[in-house]
Amino acid sequence: MATDGRTHFWKRSAKTPGSIQPVYGAQHPPLNYRIHKTGPKTNASSARSKKASSFHEFARSTSDAWDIGDDEDEDLVGILAAPSSLKPGTLMVASSQYAQHRNKLNDKPEHMQPVEESQFNGRVVKSSSEVQICRPSEDSSMRHPLHKQQSLPLRPIIPLVARISDQNASGVPPMTVREKMRLEKFRQLLASPNTELEELRKHSWSGIPKEVRPITWRLLSGYLPANMERREIVLKRKRDEYFGFIEQYYKSRSEEQHQDTYRQIHIDIPRTNPLIPLFQQPLVQEIFERILFIWAIRHPASGYVQGINDLVTPFFVVFLSEFVDEDVENFDFTQLPEIVQRNIEADSFWCMSKLLDGIQDNYTFAQPGIQTKVKALEELVSRIDEQVHNHFLKYEVEYLQFAFRWMNNLLMRELPLRCTIRLWDTYQAEAEGFSHFHLYVCAAFLVKWRKEILEAEDFQALLMLLQNLPTIHWGNEEVGLLLAEAYRLKYVFADAPNHYRR
C-alpha cells in the first residue's frame, strides 16, 4: 500500500528529485508564463489573492519583452493574409510594399559579399585588430582591408534579447563624429610601440569601439604585453601552450576522476545562450567543452562550477567579431579557416582564465566570495535606499534568493549579451572591475527598479520581478547610465564604509 502511495505521489509531482528546472532571465525568457506557472489551482474567484493578481499584472506588463516578431512585417503580412476583404488594386499595392520592404532588409553593401575560399588557402587570415598586434600604423594605408566572412544566407528570426549588435536598440546611427574621433584615438594608442595601458583604460571606461575591441580586451586582460614587438611572439607561445594542454589533458575526460566534471560541462553547454543559433552549433559547443574542461583540470581548487560556462561567451563573440561584420548570431563557424578557429578558441580560454583569476573565490567550495558579496550588497542597499531594503524585509525576501545569480554569472542572465559586452568594456578598464566594481553595478541595477519593486506587494511577485527584469530593449545608453550610477555609489561609499551607517 505504501508503495502504491509513493508511486501515486511521483506521478502527481511535477518536481522529481534531480529534475532540471527552467532558468529565466534576460537570456532565458519564459516563452509562456502560463506553462511554467506552478502552485495550487482554485476555481473559486473569491480565493484569488493579491499575490496572483500582482503576478498577472507583472506578466502582462512585460509580455512585450518576449515578442520576437517584427511589427512592420506583421502589419504587411496581415494585409496580405486577408485578400478577400481587399480590392485587387489595394492588394497589389500591399504586395509591392512588402516586396520593397524585404528587399531593403536583404540588400548588403559590396564589402559584405562572400569571400572567395581561395583567399584563405595556405595562409593565416588576420583581422584588423590582429594586424595592429605586430605592425605599426605607418603602413596601415598600404594594407588591403580585411575581407570578413558573410553570415548564413538563411537567417531565422532572432529575438531582440539574443541580438549581439552593440548599438542601441532604439536605432542610433552606427557611427557619429564623436565616435569616429574616439576610434581614431584608440588606434593611435594601439599603434604606439609601447601602449600606455592607463591611458587605454581611461578611454575604455566609457566603451570600446567595436573595431578595436578584440585587441583592447587582450591588452586590458593582461593576455597581451604592452610592447608591440613582443605581441606576436606571446600570442604564438600562448596559443601553442593551450593546445598543448588539449593534447595532455583532454583525453582524460573519460577517466573516472574527471567523468563528473565533463558530464556537467556537457549538460551545461547546450543551455548557454539557447536563443542564439551560433552557440547551438556542434563545433562551437565542442570548443566550449574543451575550454571549460581544461580550465577545470588546471584549477582543482574550484573545478568547474555551473555559471562559468556563461563567462566564455563574451570573449568568444568579441574575438569572432574580428572576422564577421554583422549578424554574428547566425554565423556559421565552420566557414572560418581552421587556424582562425584555433586562435579564437585559445584567446577565449586565456582571457577567461585571466578574468577568473580575480574572482576564483566565487567558485571554490561553498562559494565564499559570492556569500561575502551578497552580504555586502545587502548592507549597501540598506544605506542607499532604506525603503527598498525594508520592503524586502517586510515580505521576507532574502538577497541571496536573487543576487546569488547576479554574482555567480556577473549579471549575464539579467542582461542581453550585447549589454554584457559593453559592461565588460568598463569592468576591464576599472581596477578590480569584476571583483569589486561589480558590487556597485549590482546595487545601481537593483535600485533602478525601485518603483516596480515597491509596487510588488508579496513574496512571489517580488521574486518573479527580480528574476525576470525587463531589460530586453537595453542598449549602450542604458548600460552607460547604469555604470555612471555605479561609479557615483563607489565614489561615495567605497572609501567611507561607515558613511551613512545607521
Coordinates of C-alpha atoms in Angstrom, one line a residue:
M1 CA 0.0 0.0 0.0
A2 CA 2.9 2.3 0.9
T3 CA 4.5 1.5 -2.4
D4 CA 1.3 2.4 -4.3
G5 CA 1.1 5.7 -2.4
R6 CA 4.7 6.6 -3.3
T7 CA 4.1 5.7 -7.0
H8 CA 1.0 7.9 -7.0
F9 CA 2.9 10.8 -5.4
W10 CA 5.7 10.7 -8.1
K11 CA 3.1 10.6 -10.9
R12 CA 1.4 13.6 -9.4
S13 CA 4.5 15.6 -8.6
A14 CA 6.0 17.7 -11.4
K15 CA 9.3 18.2 -9.5
T16 CA 11.1 14.9 -9.1
P17 CA 14.5 14.7 -7.3
G18 CA 17.3 15.8 -9.7
S19 CA 14.9 17.2 -12.3
I20 CA 16.1 20.2 -14.3
Q21 CA 14.2 23.4 -13.6
P22 CA 14.0 26.2 -16.2
V23 CA 16.3 29.2 -15.7
Y24 CA 14.8 32.6 -16.5
G25 CA 16.4 35.9 -17.1
A26 CA 17.3 38.2 -20.0
Q27 CA 19.0 35.4 -21.9
H28 CA 16.3 32.8 -20.9
P29 CA 12.9 34.5 -21.1
P30 CA 9.8 32.3 -20.4
L31 CA 8.0 31.8 -23.7
N32 CA 4.7 31.5 -21.9
Y33 CA 4.4 32.1 -18.2
R34 CA 1.2 30.1 -18.0
I35 CA 3.1 26.9 -19.0
H36 CA 5.7 27.3 -16.3
K37 CA 3.5 28.7 -13.6
T38 CA 3.2 26.4 -10.6
G39 CA 1.1 26.4 -7.5
P40 CA -2.3 25.1 -6.3
K41 CA -5.3 25.7 -8.6
T42 CA -8.6 27.0 -7.4
N43 CA -11.9 27.6 -9.1
A44 CA -13.3 30.0 -6.6
S45 CA -12.9 33.5 -7.8
S46 CA -13.1 34.8 -4.2
A47 CA -10.0 32.9 -3.3
R48 CA -7.8 34.8 -5.7
S49 CA -5.2 36.5 -3.6
K50 CA -3.4 39.7 -4.2
K51 CA -0.3 37.6 -4.9
A52 CA -1.8 36.1 -8.0
S53 CA -3.1 39.5 -9.1
S54 CA 0.3 41.0 -8.9
F55 CA 1.8 38.2 -10.8
H56 CA -0.6 38.5 -13.7
E57 CA -0.2 42.3 -13.7
F58 CA 3.6 41.8 -13.9
A59 CA 3.3 39.2 -16.7
R60 CA 1.0 41.5 -18.7
S61 CA 3.2 44.5 -18.2
T62 CA 6.2 42.6 -19.6
S63 CA 4.5 40.5 -22.2
D64 CA 6.1 42.6 -25.0
A65 CA 9.5 41.6 -23.8
W66 CA 9.2 38.2 -25.4
D67 CA 7.8 39.4 -28.7
I68 CA 10.2 38.2 -31.3
G69 CA 8.3 39.4 -34.3
D70 CA 8.8 42.4 -36.5
D71 CA 5.9 44.8 -36.2
E72 CA 6.3 46.2 -39.7
D73 CA 6.4 42.8 -41.2
E74 CA 3.4 41.7 -39.2
D75 CA 1.3 44.7 -40.5
L76 CA 2.2 43.9 -44.1
V77 CA 1.7 40.2 -43.7
G78 CA -1.7 40.9 -42.0
I79 CA -2.8 42.8 -45.1
L80 CA -1.6 40.0 -47.4
A81 CA -3.3 37.3 -45.3
A82 CA -6.8 38.7 -45.8
P83 CA -7.2 39.3 -49.6
S84 CA -10.9 38.6 -49.6
S85 CA -11.6 41.9 -47.8
L86 CA -9.4 43.9 -50.1
K87 CA -9.9 45.3 -53.6
P88 CA -7.5 44.0 -56.3
G89 CA -5.7 47.3 -56.5
T90 CA -5.1 47.5 -52.8
L91 CA -3.7 44.0 -52.7
M92 CA -1.2 44.8 -55.5
V93 CA 0.0 47.9 -53.7
A94 CA 0.4 46.0 -50.4
S95 CA 2.3 43.2 -52.1
S96 CA 4.6 45.7 -53.8
Q97 CA 5.2 47.5 -50.5
Y98 CA 6.1 44.2 -48.7
A99 CA 8.5 43.2 -51.5
Q100 CA 10.2 46.5 -51.4
H101 CA 10.5 46.3 -47.6
R102 CA 12.1 42.9 -47.7
N103 CA 14.5 43.9 -50.5
K104 CA 15.7 46.8 -48.4
L105 CA 16.5 44.5 -45.5
N106 CA 18.3 42.0 -47.7
D107 CA 20.4 44.5 -49.6
K108 CA 24.0 44.4 -48.5
P109 CA 26.9 46.7 -49.5
E110 CA 29.6 45.3 -51.7
H111 CA 32.0 44.8 -48.9
M112 CA 29.7 42.2 -47.4
Q113 CA 29.8 39.9 -50.4
P114 CA 31.1 36.4 -49.8
V115 CA 34.9 36.0 -49.8
E116 CA 36.3 33.5 -52.2
E117 CA 37.6 30.4 -50.5
S118 CA 41.0 30.8 -52.3
Q119 CA 41.7 33.8 -50.1
F120 CA 42.2 31.6 -47.1
N121 CA 44.1 28.7 -48.7
G122 CA 47.6 28.3 -47.5
R123 CA 47.9 31.3 -45.2
V124 CA 46.6 32.7 -41.9
V125 CA 43.7 35.2 -42.0
K126 CA 44.5 38.3 -40.0
S127 CA 41.8 40.6 -38.6
S128 CA 42.1 44.4 -38.5
S129 CA 42.9 44.1 -34.7
E130 CA 45.5 41.4 -35.1
V131 CA 47.4 43.4 -37.7
Q132 CA 47.9 46.0 -35.1
I133 CA 49.3 43.4 -32.8
C134 CA 52.5 43.1 -34.8
R135 CA 52.7 46.1 -37.2
P136 CA 52.9 49.8 -36.6
S137 CA 50.3 52.1 -38.1
E138 CA 52.7 53.8 -40.6
D139 CA 51.9 51.2 -43.3
S140 CA 48.2 51.0 -42.5
S141 CA 47.4 52.9 -45.6
M142 CA 49.2 50.3 -47.7
R143 CA 47.2 47.4 -46.3
H144 CA 44.3 45.9 -48.1
P145 CA 41.1 46.0 -46.0
L146 CA 40.2 42.6 -44.3
H147 CA 37.5 40.7 -46.1
K148 CA 35.3 39.4 -43.5
Q149 CA 33.1 36.3 -43.7
Q150 CA 29.4 36.6 -44.6
S151 CA 26.7 35.1 -42.4
L152 CA 24.5 32.2 -43.3
P153 CA 22.2 33.0 -46.3
L154 CA 19.1 31.7 -44.5
R155 CA 18.6 33.7 -41.3
P156 CA 16.0 32.8 -38.8
I157 CA 14.2 35.5 -36.8
I158 CA 16.3 36.2 -33.7
P159 CA 14.7 37.6 -30.6
L160 CA 15.8 41.1 -29.7
V161 CA 17.3 39.7 -26.4
A162 CA 19.6 37.5 -28.4
R163 CA 20.9 40.1 -30.9
I164 CA 24.5 40.8 -30.3
S165 CA 24.8 44.1 -32.1
D166 CA 26.3 46.6 -29.6
Q167 CA 24.3 49.6 -30.9
N168 CA 21.3 50.8 -29.1
A169 CA 18.1 49.0 -29.9
S170 CA 16.4 52.4 -30.4
G171 CA 18.2 52.8 -33.8
V172 CA 21.0 55.2 -33.1
P173 CA 23.2 55.8 -36.2
P174 CA 26.2 53.3 -36.4
M175 CA 28.9 56.0 -36.1
T176 CA 28.8 59.6 -35.1
V177 CA 31.5 62.2 -35.5
R178 CA 32.4 61.8 -31.8
E179 CA 32.6 58.1 -32.1
K180 CA 34.9 58.4 -35.1
M181 CA 37.2 60.7 -33.1
R182 CA 37.3 58.1 -30.3
L183 CA 38.1 55.3 -32.7
E184 CA 41.0 57.3 -34.1
K185 CA 42.3 57.9 -30.6
F186 CA 42.2 54.2 -29.8
R187 CA 44.0 53.4 -33.0
Q188 CA 46.7 55.9 -32.1
L189 CA 47.2 54.3 -28.6
L190 CA 47.2 50.8 -30.0
A191 CA 49.7 51.7 -32.8
S192 CA 52.2 53.0 -30.2
P193 CA 55.4 50.9 -29.8
N194 CA 54.5 50.7 -26.1
T195 CA 50.8 51.1 -25.4
E196 CA 50.1 53.3 -22.4
L197 CA 47.7 50.9 -20.5
E198 CA 46.5 53.5 -18.1
E199 CA 45.6 55.9 -20.9
L200 CA 43.9 52.9 -22.7
R201 CA 41.9 52.1 -19.6
K202 CA 40.8 55.8 -19.3
H203 CA 39.4 55.8 -22.8
S204 CA 37.9 52.3 -22.5
W205 CA 35.8 53.1 -19.4
S206 CA 33.1 54.7 -21.5
G207 CA 33.0 51.9 -24.1
I208 CA 35.4 50.5 -26.6
P209 CA 34.7 50.9 -30.4
K210 CA 33.8 47.5 -31.9
E211 CA 36.6 47.8 -34.5
V212 CA 39.3 47.7 -31.8
R213 CA 37.6 45.9 -29.0
P214 CA 39.3 42.5 -29.6
I215 CA 42.9 43.8 -29.3
T216 CA 41.9 46.2 -26.4
W217 CA 40.4 43.3 -24.4
R218 CA 43.5 41.2 -24.9
L219 CA 45.6 44.1 -23.6
L220 CA 43.5 45.1 -20.7
S221 CA 43.0 41.5 -19.5
G222 CA 46.8 41.1 -19.4
Y223 CA 46.9 38.5 -22.1
L224 CA 49.0 40.6 -24.5
P225 CA 52.0 42.7 -23.5
A226 CA 52.0 46.5 -24.0
N227 CA 55.2 46.2 -26.1
M228 CA 54.2 45.8 -29.7
E229 CA 57.3 43.9 -30.8
R230 CA 56.6 41.1 -28.2
R231 CA 52.9 40.6 -29.0
E232 CA 53.2 38.2 -31.9
I233 CA 55.7 36.1 -30.1
V234 CA 53.5 36.0 -26.9
L235 CA 50.4 35.1 -29.0
K236 CA 52.0 32.2 -30.7
R237 CA 53.5 30.9 -27.5
K238 CA 50.2 31.1 -25.5
R239 CA 48.2 29.6 -28.3
D240 CA 50.6 26.7 -28.7
E241 CA 50.6 26.2 -24.9
Y242 CA 46.8 26.0 -24.8
F243 CA 46.7 23.3 -27.5
G244 CA 49.5 21.5 -25.6
F245 CA 47.1 21.4 -22.7
I246 CA 44.5 19.8 -25.0
E247 CA 46.9 17.1 -26.1
Q248 CA 47.9 16.5 -22.5
Y249 CA 44.6 16.6 -20.6
Y250 CA 41.6 16.4 -22.8
K251 CA 41.8 12.7 -23.4
S252 CA 41.4 12.2 -19.6
R253 CA 37.8 13.4 -19.7
S254 CA 36.7 9.8 -19.9
E255 CA 38.7 8.8 -16.8
E256 CA 36.7 8.1 -13.6
Q257 CA 38.0 11.0 -11.6
H258 CA 37.0 13.5 -14.3
Q259 CA 33.8 12.0 -15.5
D260 CA 31.5 14.1 -13.2
T261 CA 33.2 17.3 -14.3
Y262 CA 32.9 16.5 -18.0
R263 CA 29.4 15.3 -17.7
Q264 CA 28.3 18.6 -16.0
I265 CA 30.0 20.6 -18.7
H266 CA 28.4 18.5 -21.4
I267 CA 25.0 19.2 -19.8
D268 CA 25.5 23.0 -19.4
I269 CA 26.9 23.8 -22.8
P270 CA 23.6 23.5 -24.7
R271 CA 22.0 25.7 -22.1
T272 CA 24.5 28.5 -22.9
N273 CA 22.6 31.3 -24.7
P274 CA 20.0 28.9 -26.1
L275 CA 18.3 31.6 -28.2
I276 CA 21.4 32.3 -30.2
P277 CA 22.0 29.8 -33.1
L278 CA 25.8 30.4 -33.0
F279 CA 26.1 28.7 -29.6
Q280 CA 24.0 25.7 -30.7
Q281 CA 26.4 24.7 -33.5
P282 CA 28.2 21.4 -32.7
L283 CA 31.7 22.8 -33.5
V284 CA 31.2 25.8 -31.2
Q285 CA 29.9 23.5 -28.4
E286 CA 33.0 21.3 -28.8
I287 CA 35.2 24.4 -28.4
F288 CA 33.4 25.4 -25.2
E289 CA 33.7 21.9 -23.8
R290 CA 37.5 21.9 -24.3
I291 CA 37.9 25.4 -22.9
L292 CA 35.9 24.6 -19.7
F293 CA 37.3 21.2 -19.2
I294 CA 40.9 22.4 -19.5
W295 CA 40.3 25.3 -17.1
A296 CA 38.7 22.9 -14.6
I297 CA 41.6 20.5 -14.8
R298 CA 44.1 23.3 -14.2
H299 CA 42.2 24.8 -11.3
P300 CA 41.4 21.9 -9.0
A301 CA 40.7 24.1 -6.0
S302 CA 37.4 25.2 -7.6
G303 CA 37.0 22.9 -10.6
Y304 CA 34.1 23.5 -12.9
V305 CA 31.0 25.3 -11.4
Q306 CA 27.8 26.0 -13.2
G307 CA 27.8 29.6 -14.4
I308 CA 31.4 29.6 -15.6
N309 CA 30.1 28.4 -19.0
D310 CA 28.4 31.8 -19.5
L311 CA 31.7 33.7 -18.9
V312 CA 33.3 32.3 -22.1
T313 CA 30.6 33.7 -24.4
P314 CA 31.6 37.5 -24.4
F315 CA 35.2 36.7 -25.2
F316 CA 34.2 34.2 -27.9
V317 CA 31.8 36.7 -29.6
V318 CA 34.3 39.6 -29.4
F319 CA 37.1 37.6 -30.9
L320 CA 34.8 36.2 -33.6
S321 CA 33.7 39.7 -34.5
E322 CA 37.1 40.4 -36.0
F323 CA 36.0 38.2 -38.9
V324 CA 32.3 38.9 -39.1
D325 CA 30.8 42.3 -39.9
E326 CA 27.3 41.7 -38.6
D327 CA 24.7 39.1 -37.8
V328 CA 27.1 37.2 -35.5
E329 CA 24.2 35.3 -34.0
N330 CA 23.7 33.3 -37.2
F331 CA 27.3 33.0 -38.4
D332 CA 28.3 29.5 -39.5
F333 CA 31.6 29.0 -37.6
T334 CA 32.7 26.2 -39.9
Q335 CA 33.2 28.8 -42.6
L336 CA 36.3 30.1 -40.9
P337 CA 39.7 28.5 -41.7
E338 CA 40.9 26.1 -39.0
I339 CA 43.8 28.3 -37.9
V340 CA 41.3 31.2 -37.2
Q341 CA 39.1 28.8 -35.3
R342 CA 42.0 27.7 -33.2
N343 CA 43.1 31.2 -32.5
I344 CA 39.7 32.3 -31.3
E345 CA 39.4 29.2 -29.0
A346 CA 42.9 29.8 -27.4
D347 CA 42.4 33.5 -26.9
S348 CA 38.9 32.9 -25.3
F349 CA 40.5 30.4 -22.9
W350 CA 43.3 32.7 -21.8
C351 CA 41.2 35.8 -21.4
M352 CA 38.5 33.9 -19.5
S353 CA 41.3 32.4 -17.3
K354 CA 42.6 35.9 -16.5
L355 CA 39.1 37.0 -15.5
L356 CA 38.5 34.1 -13.2
D357 CA 41.9 34.5 -11.6
G358 CA 40.5 37.7 -9.9
I359 CA 37.2 36.1 -8.7
Q360 CA 38.1 32.5 -8.1
D361 CA 36.8 32.6 -4.5
N362 CA 33.4 32.8 -6.1
Y363 CA 33.7 29.2 -7.3
T364 CA 35.7 27.4 -4.6
F365 CA 34.0 25.2 -2.0
A366 CA 30.8 26.8 -0.6
Q367 CA 31.5 29.8 -2.9
P368 CA 32.6 32.2 -0.1
G369 CA 33.3 35.0 -2.5
I370 CA 29.6 35.1 -3.6
Q371 CA 28.4 34.9 0.0
T372 CA 30.5 37.8 1.0
K373 CA 29.4 39.9 -2.0
V374 CA 25.7 39.3 -1.5
K375 CA 26.1 40.3 2.2
A376 CA 27.9 43.5 1.1
L377 CA 25.1 44.2 -1.4
E378 CA 22.5 43.9 1.3
E379 CA 24.4 46.3 3.5
L380 CA 25.0 48.8 0.7
V381 CA 21.3 48.8 -0.4
S382 CA 20.2 49.3 3.2
R383 CA 22.3 52.5 3.2
I384 CA 21.4 53.9 -0.2
D385 CA 17.7 53.0 -0.3
E386 CA 16.3 52.1 3.0
Q387 CA 12.7 51.9 1.7
V388 CA 13.6 49.2 -0.8
H389 CA 15.6 47.3 1.8
N390 CA 12.7 47.4 4.3
H391 CA 10.3 46.3 1.6
F392 CA 12.4 43.1 1.2
L393 CA 12.3 42.6 4.9
K394 CA 8.6 43.1 5.1
Y395 CA 7.9 40.3 2.5
E396 CA 10.8 38.1 3.8
V397 CA 12.8 38.3 0.5
E398 CA 16.4 37.3 1.1
Y399 CA 19.1 38.9 -1.1
L400 CA 20.7 35.5 -1.7
Q401 CA 17.5 34.4 -3.4
F402 CA 18.0 36.8 -6.4
A403 CA 21.5 38.2 -6.0
F404 CA 23.4 34.9 -6.0
R405 CA 22.9 34.6 -9.7
W406 CA 23.9 38.2 -10.2
M407 CA 27.3 37.5 -8.6
N408 CA 27.7 34.0 -10.0
N409 CA 27.0 35.0 -13.6
L410 CA 28.1 38.6 -13.4
L411 CA 24.6 39.8 -14.4
M412 CA 24.8 37.8 -17.7
R413 CA 21.4 36.2 -17.1
E414 CA 19.8 39.6 -16.4
L415 CA 21.2 41.4 -19.5
P416 CA 21.3 40.7 -23.2
L417 CA 24.7 39.6 -24.4
R418 CA 25.3 42.9 -26.2
C419 CA 24.9 44.8 -22.9
T420 CA 27.2 42.4 -21.2
I421 CA 29.9 43.1 -23.7
R422 CA 29.5 46.8 -23.2
L423 CA 29.6 46.3 -19.4
W424 CA 32.8 44.3 -19.6
D425 CA 34.5 47.2 -21.5
T426 CA 34.2 49.1 -18.3
Y427 CA 35.0 46.2 -16.0
Q428 CA 38.3 45.6 -17.8
A429 CA 39.1 49.3 -17.6
E430 CA 38.2 49.6 -13.9
A431 CA 40.6 48.4 -11.3
E432 CA 39.2 45.2 -9.8
G433 CA 36.2 45.6 -12.1
F434 CA 34.9 42.1 -11.9
S435 CA 35.7 41.5 -8.2
H436 CA 34.9 44.9 -6.7
F437 CA 33.1 47.4 -9.0
H438 CA 30.6 44.7 -9.9
L439 CA 29.1 45.1 -6.4
Y440 CA 28.2 48.8 -7.1
V441 CA 26.8 47.9 -10.5
C442 CA 24.5 45.3 -8.8
A443 CA 23.4 47.9 -6.3
A444 CA 22.7 50.5 -9.0
F445 CA 20.9 47.8 -11.0
L446 CA 18.6 46.9 -8.1
V447 CA 17.7 50.4 -7.2
K448 CA 16.9 51.2 -10.8
W449 CA 13.8 49.0 -10.4
R450 CA 12.7 50.6 -7.1
K451 CA 9.3 51.7 -8.5
E452 CA 8.5 48.2 -9.7
I453 CA 9.9 46.6 -6.5
L454 CA 7.7 48.8 -4.2
E455 CA 4.6 48.1 -6.3
A456 CA 5.1 44.3 -5.9
E457 CA 3.3 43.6 -2.6
D458 CA 4.0 39.9 -1.9
F459 CA 6.9 37.4 -2.0
Q460 CA 6.1 35.7 -5.2
A461 CA 5.6 38.9 -7.2
L462 CA 8.9 40.3 -5.9
L463 CA 10.9 37.2 -6.9
M464 CA 9.2 37.0 -10.3
L465 CA 10.2 40.6 -10.9
L466 CA 13.7 40.2 -9.7
Q467 CA 14.3 37.0 -11.7
N468 CA 12.8 38.4 -14.9
L469 CA 13.7 42.1 -15.1
P470 CA 12.6 43.6 -18.5
T471 CA 16.0 44.6 -19.9
I472 CA 15.3 43.2 -23.4
H473 CA 15.4 46.6 -25.1
W474 CA 18.5 47.8 -23.3
G475 CA 21.5 49.1 -25.3
N476 CA 24.6 51.2 -24.8
E477 CA 22.7 54.2 -23.4
E478 CA 21.1 52.2 -20.6
V479 CA 24.3 50.4 -19.7
G480 CA 26.1 53.8 -19.7
L481 CA 23.6 55.3 -17.2
L482 CA 23.9 52.2 -15.0
L483 CA 27.7 52.4 -14.9
A484 CA 27.5 56.1 -14.1
E485 CA 25.3 55.5 -11.1
A486 CA 27.5 52.6 -10.0
Y487 CA 30.6 54.9 -10.2
R488 CA 28.8 57.5 -8.1
L489 CA 28.0 54.9 -5.5
K490 CA 31.5 53.7 -5.4
Y491 CA 32.8 57.2 -5.1
V492 CA 30.5 57.8 -2.1
F493 CA 30.8 54.5 -0.3
A494 CA 33.9 52.6 -1.3
D495 CA 36.4 54.7 0.8
A496 CA 33.9 55.5 3.5
P497 CA 32.5 52.2 4.8
N498 CA 30.8 53.8 7.8
H499 CA 29.3 56.7 5.9
Y500 CA 25.5 56.9 6.5
R501 CA 25.7 53.8 8.7
R502 CA 22.7 53.7 11.0

